[in-house]
Short mmCIF file of C-alpha atoms in Angstrom, two decimals:
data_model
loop_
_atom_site.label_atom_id
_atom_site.label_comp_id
_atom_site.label_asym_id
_atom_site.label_seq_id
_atom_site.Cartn_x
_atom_site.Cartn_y
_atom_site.Cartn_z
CA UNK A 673 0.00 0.00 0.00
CA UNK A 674 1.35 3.45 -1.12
CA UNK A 675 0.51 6.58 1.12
CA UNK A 676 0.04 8.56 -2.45
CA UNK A 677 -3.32 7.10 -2.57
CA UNK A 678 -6.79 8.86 -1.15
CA UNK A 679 -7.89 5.92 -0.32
CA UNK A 680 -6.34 2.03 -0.90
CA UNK A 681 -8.48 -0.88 -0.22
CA UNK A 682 -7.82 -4.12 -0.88
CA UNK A 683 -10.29 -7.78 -0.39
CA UNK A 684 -12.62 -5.59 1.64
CA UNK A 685 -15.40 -7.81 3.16
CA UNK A 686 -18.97 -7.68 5.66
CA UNK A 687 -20.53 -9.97 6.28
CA UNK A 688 -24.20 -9.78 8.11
CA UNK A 689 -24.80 -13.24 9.21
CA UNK A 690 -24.31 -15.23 5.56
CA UNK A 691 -25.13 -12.64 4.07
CA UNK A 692 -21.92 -11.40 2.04
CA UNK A 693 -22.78 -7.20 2.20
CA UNK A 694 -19.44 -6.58 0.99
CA UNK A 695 -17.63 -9.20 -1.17
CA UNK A 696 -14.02 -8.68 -1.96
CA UNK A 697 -14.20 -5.14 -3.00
CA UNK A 698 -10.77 -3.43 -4.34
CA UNK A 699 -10.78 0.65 -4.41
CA UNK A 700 -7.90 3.13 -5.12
CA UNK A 701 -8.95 6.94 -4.89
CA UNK A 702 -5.94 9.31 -5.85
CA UNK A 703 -5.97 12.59 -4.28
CA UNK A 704 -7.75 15.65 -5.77
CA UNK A 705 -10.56 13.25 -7.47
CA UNK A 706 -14.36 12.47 -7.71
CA UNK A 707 -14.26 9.38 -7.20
CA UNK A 708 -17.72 7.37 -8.01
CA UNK A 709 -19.23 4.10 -6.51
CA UNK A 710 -21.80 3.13 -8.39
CA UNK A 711 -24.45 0.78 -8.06
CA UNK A 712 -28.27 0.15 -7.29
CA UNK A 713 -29.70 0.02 -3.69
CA UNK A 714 -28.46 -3.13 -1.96
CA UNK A 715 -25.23 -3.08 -3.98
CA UNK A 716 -23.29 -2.54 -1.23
CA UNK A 717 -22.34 1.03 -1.35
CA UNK A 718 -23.22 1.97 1.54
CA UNK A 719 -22.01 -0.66 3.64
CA UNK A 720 -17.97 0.20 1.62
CA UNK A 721 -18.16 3.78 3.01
CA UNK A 722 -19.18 2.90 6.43
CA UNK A 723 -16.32 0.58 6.56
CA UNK A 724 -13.50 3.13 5.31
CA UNK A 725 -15.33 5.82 7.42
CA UNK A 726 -14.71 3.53 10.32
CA UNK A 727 -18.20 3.42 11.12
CA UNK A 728 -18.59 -0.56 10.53
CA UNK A 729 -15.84 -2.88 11.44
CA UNK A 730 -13.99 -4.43 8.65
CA UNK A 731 -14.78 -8.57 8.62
CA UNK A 732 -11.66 -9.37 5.53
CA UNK A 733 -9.20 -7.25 3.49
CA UNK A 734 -6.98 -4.00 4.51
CA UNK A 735 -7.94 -0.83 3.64
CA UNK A 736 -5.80 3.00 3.93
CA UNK A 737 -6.76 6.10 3.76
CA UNK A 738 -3.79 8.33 2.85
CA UNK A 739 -1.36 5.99 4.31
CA UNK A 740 -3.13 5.43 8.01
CA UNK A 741 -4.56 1.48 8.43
CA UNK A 742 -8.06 2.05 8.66
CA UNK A 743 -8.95 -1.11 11.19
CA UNK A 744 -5.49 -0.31 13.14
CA UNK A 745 -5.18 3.84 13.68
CA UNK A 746 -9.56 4.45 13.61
CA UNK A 747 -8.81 7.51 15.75
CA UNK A 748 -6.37 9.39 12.92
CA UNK A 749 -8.51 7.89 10.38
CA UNK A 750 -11.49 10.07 11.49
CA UNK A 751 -9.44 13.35 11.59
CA UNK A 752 -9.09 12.86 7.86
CA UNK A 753 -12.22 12.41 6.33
CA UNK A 754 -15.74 13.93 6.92
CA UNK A 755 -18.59 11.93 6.42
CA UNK A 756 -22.14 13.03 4.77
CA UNK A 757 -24.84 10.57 5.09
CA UNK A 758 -27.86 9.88 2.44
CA UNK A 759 -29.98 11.77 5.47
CA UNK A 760 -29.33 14.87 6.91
CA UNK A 761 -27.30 14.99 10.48
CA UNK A 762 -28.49 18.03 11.80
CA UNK A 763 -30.85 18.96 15.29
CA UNK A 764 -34.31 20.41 13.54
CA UNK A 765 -34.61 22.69 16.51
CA UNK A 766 -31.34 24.17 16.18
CA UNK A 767 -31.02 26.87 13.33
CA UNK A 768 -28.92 26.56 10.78
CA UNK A 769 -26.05 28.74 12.47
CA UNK A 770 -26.30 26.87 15.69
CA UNK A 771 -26.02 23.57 14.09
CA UNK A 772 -22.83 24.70 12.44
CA UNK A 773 -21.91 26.46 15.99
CA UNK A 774 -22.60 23.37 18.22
CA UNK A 775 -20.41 21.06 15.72
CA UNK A 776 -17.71 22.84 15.64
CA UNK A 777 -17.79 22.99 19.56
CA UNK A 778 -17.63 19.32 19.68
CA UNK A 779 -14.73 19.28 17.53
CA UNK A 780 -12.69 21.45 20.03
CA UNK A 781 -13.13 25.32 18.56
CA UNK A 782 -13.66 27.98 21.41
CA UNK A 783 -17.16 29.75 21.14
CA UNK A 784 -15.65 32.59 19.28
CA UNK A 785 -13.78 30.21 16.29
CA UNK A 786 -17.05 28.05 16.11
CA UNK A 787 -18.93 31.33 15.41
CA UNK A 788 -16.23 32.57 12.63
CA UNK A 789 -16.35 28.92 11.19
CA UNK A 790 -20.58 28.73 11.24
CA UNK A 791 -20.64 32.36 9.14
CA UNK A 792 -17.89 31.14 6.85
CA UNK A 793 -20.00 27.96 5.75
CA UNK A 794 -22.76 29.72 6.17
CA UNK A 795 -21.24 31.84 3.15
CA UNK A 796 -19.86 29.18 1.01
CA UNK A 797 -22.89 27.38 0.81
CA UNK A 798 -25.11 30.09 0.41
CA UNK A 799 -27.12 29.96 3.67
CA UNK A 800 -26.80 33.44 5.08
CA UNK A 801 -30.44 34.43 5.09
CA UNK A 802 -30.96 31.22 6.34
CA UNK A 803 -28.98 31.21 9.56
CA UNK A 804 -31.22 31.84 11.86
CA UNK A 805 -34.04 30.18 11.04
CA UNK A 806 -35.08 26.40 12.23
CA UNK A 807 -33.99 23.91 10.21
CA UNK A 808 -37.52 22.15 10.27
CA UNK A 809 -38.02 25.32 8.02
CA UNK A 810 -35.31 24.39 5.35
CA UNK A 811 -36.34 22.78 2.29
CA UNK A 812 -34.61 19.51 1.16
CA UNK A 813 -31.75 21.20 -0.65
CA UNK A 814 -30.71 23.26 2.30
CA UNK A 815 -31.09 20.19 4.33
CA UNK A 816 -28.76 18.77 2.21
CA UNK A 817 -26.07 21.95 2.13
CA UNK A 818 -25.96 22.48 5.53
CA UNK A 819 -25.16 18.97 6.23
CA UNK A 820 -22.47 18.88 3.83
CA UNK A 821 -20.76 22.35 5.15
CA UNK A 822 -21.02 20.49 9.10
CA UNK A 823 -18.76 17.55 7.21
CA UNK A 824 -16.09 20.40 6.36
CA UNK A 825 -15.48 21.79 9.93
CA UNK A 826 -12.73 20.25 10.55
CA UNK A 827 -11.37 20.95 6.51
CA UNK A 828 -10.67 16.87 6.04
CA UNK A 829 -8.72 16.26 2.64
CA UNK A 830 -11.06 13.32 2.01
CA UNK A 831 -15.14 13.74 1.84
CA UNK A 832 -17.08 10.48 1.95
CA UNK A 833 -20.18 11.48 0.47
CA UNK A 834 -23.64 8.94 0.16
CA UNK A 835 -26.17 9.57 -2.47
CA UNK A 836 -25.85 13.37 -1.86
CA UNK A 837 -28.90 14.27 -3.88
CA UNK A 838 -30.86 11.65 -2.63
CA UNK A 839 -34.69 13.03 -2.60
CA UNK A 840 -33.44 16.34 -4.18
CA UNK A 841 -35.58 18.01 -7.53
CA UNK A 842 -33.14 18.47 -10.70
CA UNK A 843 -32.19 22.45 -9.51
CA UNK A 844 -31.15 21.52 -6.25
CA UNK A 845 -29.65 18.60 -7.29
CA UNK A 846 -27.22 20.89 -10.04
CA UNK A 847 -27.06 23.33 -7.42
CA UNK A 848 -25.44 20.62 -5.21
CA UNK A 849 -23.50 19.14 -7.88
CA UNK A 850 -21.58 22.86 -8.50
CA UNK A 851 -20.52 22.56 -4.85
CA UNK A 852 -19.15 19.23 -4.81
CA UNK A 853 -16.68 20.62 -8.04
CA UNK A 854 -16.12 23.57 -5.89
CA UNK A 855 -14.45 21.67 -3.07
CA UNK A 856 -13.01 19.56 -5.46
CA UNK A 857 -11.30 22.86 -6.78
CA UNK A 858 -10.48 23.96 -3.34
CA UNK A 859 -8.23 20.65 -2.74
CA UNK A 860 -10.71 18.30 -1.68
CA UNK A 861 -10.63 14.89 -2.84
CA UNK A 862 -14.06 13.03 -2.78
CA UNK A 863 -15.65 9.73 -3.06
CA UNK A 864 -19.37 9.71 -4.02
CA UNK A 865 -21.86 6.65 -3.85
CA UNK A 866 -24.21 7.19 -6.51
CA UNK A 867 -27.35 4.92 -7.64
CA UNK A 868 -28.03 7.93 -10.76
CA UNK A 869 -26.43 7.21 -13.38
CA UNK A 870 -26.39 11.30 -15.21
CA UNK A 871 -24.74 11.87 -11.64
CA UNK A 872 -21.76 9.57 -12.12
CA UNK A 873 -21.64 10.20 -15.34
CA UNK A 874 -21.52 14.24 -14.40
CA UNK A 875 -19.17 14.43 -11.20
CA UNK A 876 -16.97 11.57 -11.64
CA UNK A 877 -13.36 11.58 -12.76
CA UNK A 878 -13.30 7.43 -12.72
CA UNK A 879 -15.86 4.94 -11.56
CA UNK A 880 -16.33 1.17 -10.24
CA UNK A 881 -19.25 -0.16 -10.66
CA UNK A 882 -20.87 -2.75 -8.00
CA UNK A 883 -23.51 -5.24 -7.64
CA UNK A 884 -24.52 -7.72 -5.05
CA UNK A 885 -21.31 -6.98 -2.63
CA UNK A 886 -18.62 -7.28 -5.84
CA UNK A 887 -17.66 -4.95 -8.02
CA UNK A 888 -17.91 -5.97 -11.68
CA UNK A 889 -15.92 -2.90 -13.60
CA UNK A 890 -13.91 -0.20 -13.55
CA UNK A 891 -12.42 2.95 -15.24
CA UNK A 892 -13.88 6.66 -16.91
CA UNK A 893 -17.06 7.12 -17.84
CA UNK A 894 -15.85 7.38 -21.12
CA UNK A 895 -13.76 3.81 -21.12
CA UNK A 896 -16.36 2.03 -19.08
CA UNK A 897 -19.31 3.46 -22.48
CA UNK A 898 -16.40 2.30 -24.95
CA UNK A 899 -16.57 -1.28 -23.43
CA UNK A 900 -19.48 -1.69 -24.65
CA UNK A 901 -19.18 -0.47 -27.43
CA UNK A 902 -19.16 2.86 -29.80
CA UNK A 903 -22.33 2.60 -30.68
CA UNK A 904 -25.60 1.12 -29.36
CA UNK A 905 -28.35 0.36 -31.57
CA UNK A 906 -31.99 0.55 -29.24
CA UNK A 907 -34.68 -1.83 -30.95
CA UNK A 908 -38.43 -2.57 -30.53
CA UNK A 909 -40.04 -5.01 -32.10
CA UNK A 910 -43.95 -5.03 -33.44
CA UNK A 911 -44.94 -8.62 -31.91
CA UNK A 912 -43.16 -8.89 -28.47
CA UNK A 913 -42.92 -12.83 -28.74
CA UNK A 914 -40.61 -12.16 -31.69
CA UNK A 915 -38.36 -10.65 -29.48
CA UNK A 916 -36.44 -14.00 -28.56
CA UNK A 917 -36.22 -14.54 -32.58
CA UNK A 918 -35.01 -11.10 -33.00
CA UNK A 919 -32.45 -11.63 -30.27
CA UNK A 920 -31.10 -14.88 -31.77
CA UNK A 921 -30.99 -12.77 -35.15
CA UNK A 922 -28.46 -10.12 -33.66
CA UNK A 923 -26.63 -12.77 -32.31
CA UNK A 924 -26.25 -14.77 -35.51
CA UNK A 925 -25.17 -11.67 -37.17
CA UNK A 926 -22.77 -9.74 -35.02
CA UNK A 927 -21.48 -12.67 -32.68
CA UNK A 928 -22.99 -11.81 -29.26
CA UNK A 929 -26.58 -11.58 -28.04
CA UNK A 930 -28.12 -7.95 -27.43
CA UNK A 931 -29.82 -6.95 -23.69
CA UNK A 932 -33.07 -7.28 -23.57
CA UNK A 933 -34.87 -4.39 -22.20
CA UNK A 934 -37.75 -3.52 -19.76
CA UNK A 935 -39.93 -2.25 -21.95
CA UNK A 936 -42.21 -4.77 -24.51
CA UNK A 937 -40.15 -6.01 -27.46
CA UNK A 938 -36.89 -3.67 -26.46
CA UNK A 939 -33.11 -4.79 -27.38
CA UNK A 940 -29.87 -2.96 -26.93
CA UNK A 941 -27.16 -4.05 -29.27
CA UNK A 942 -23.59 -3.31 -28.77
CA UNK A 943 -22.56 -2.08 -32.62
CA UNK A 944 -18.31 -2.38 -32.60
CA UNK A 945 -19.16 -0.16 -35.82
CA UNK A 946 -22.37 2.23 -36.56
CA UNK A 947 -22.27 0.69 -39.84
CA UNK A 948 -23.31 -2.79 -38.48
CA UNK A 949 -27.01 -1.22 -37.89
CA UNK A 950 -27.77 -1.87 -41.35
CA UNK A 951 -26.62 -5.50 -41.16
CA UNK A 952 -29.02 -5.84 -38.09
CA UNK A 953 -31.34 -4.38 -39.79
CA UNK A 954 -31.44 -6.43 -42.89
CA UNK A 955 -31.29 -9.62 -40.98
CA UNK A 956 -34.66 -9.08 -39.00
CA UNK A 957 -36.39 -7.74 -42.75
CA UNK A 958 -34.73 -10.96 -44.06
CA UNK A 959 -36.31 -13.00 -40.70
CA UNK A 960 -39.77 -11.44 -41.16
CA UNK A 961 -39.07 -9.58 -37.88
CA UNK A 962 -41.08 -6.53 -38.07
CA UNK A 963 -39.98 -3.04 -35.67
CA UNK A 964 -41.58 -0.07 -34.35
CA UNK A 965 -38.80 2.13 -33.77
CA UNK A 966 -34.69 2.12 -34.69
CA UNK A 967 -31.78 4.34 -33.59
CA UNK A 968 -28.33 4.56 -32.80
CA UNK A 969 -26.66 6.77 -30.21
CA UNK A 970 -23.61 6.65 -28.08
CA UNK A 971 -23.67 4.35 -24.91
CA UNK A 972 -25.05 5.71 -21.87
CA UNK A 973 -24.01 4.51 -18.52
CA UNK A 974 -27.15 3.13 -18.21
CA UNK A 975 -26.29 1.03 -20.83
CA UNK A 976 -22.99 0.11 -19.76
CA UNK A 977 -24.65 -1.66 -15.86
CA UNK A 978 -26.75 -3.44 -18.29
CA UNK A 979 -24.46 -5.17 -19.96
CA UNK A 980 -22.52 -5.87 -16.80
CA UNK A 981 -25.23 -6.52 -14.81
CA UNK A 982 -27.93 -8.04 -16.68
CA UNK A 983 -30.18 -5.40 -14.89
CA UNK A 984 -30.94 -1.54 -14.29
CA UNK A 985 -28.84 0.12 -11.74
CA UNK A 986 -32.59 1.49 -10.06
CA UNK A 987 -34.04 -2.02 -10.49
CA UNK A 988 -32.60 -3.72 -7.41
CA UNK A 989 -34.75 -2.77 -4.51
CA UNK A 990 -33.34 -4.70 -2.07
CA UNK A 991 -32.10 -2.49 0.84
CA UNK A 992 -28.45 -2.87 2.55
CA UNK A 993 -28.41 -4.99 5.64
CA UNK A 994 -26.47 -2.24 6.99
#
């Protein structure tokens, strides 16, 4: 293990009974990153961060986070990171200012320094107006600000944060995604649990992918689209119980069998080359395999758990046994 790394974790494993939360997990954040975990509810995300945060015990495998042994040194290990949960932290009778205030007491600031810290968060997140009022008055967004800006009290060069926009509408949810590249920018290095995709896909610098405890790939958003392939031709067919036949046709033509999607008569095909659509094409006209709609885009990451997966990254609704 190398003390350049954010975070190294090797083997990590929890187990919950014989149930396997956590299977043999590797991770390697470098410093000054976004680093995403993605995967659907259940996939173990949450259950990864609680063990680097120290906040589970570690059952198999070492993990460091810049260079301190996670299961051996817990106490240094939580004067480096800060830690935002997928629900907000903070007292709902406190206001905003006295959450910040009564924090940064615990963490061993004199009354005056808490105060200097609460208005300087208060400021970078854009919750001045908002100090003094009850945080049972904040909207979700807010919620979700504030919590973040108690994480950075003590300035920790790693942020763990879990589903951050969890519950959030699409404006708060860019407004919260500008911050996160702020700190970033400020010298923060971060690693984000994510079950959106568009939010991975936005934020993330690399990416490993996870299901059911392991993780299944790794790399950019970019290389982890391109291993699917550079195009992806999306399919529906008129008569869903041709949509086995039209399957084995795409296979018979380009050497590997599409995904079958959700909706009625849906395929994705991995295309190596755009120009295989009209081979596809031809095939199913030549098969007597009628379609409703045809057309060819680059691969989404949506696209890309699918093919690893076999499933949806939302369609998993088991829950963590965390």
């Amino acid at each position: 293990m190398t003390a350049t790394n954010a975070v190294h974790a090797t083997g990590l494993v929890k187990r919950f009974g014989a149930f396997h939360a956590v299977d043999g997990i590797d991770l390697e954040v470098r410093p000054g990153e976004i680093f995403g975990v993605l995967g659907p509810n259940g996939a173990g995300k949450t259950t990864t961060l609680k063990m680097l945060a120290t906040l589970l015990p570690i059952d198999g495998g070492e993990a460091e986070i810049f260079g301190v042994d996670v299961r051996r040194e817990p106490h240094r290990i939580r004067q480096l990171v800060g830690v935002t949960g997928q629900y907000a932290s903070v007292d709902e009778n406190l206001t905003g200012a006295e959450n910040l205030i009564l924090f940064a007491r615990l963490l061993g600031q004199s009354t005056a320094q808490a105060r200097r810290t609460a208005a300087d968060l208060l400021g970078r997140f854009g919750l001045e107006e908002a100090a003094d009022r009850q945080i049972q008055n904040f909207s979700g967004g807010m919620r979700r600000r504030l919590d973040l800006a108690a994480s950075l009290i003590a300035r920790p060069p790693l942020i763990f944060l879990d589903e951050p926009t969890t519950g959030l509408d699409p404006r708060t949810r860019g407004q919260m995604w500008d911050t996160i590249r702020e700190l970033v920018a400020q010298g923060s290095t971060i690693l984000l649990t994510t079950q959106y995709l568009d939010e991975a896909d936005q934020l993330a610098d690399r990416i490993a992918v996870i299901d059911r405890g392991r993780k299944v790939a790794e790399g950019t958003p970019d290389q982890l689209k391109s291993s699917v392939g550079s195009s992806t031709l999306h399919l529906r067919v008129v008569d869903r119980e041709q949509t086995a036949r039209a399957a084995a046709i795409v296979e018979q033509v380009l050497g590997e069998a599409p995904v079958l999607t959700p909706e009625a008569g849906g395929l994705n095909i991995a295309l190596g080359d755009a120009n295989q659509t009209a081979d596809v094409l031809i095939a199913l006209r030549q098969g007597e395999v009628d379609i409703t709609t045809a057309a060819v885009r680059q691969p989404t990451l949506d696209e890309v758990f699918l093919t690893l997966t076999g499933h949806h990254a939302e369609d998993d609704t088991d829950k963590e046994v965390a």
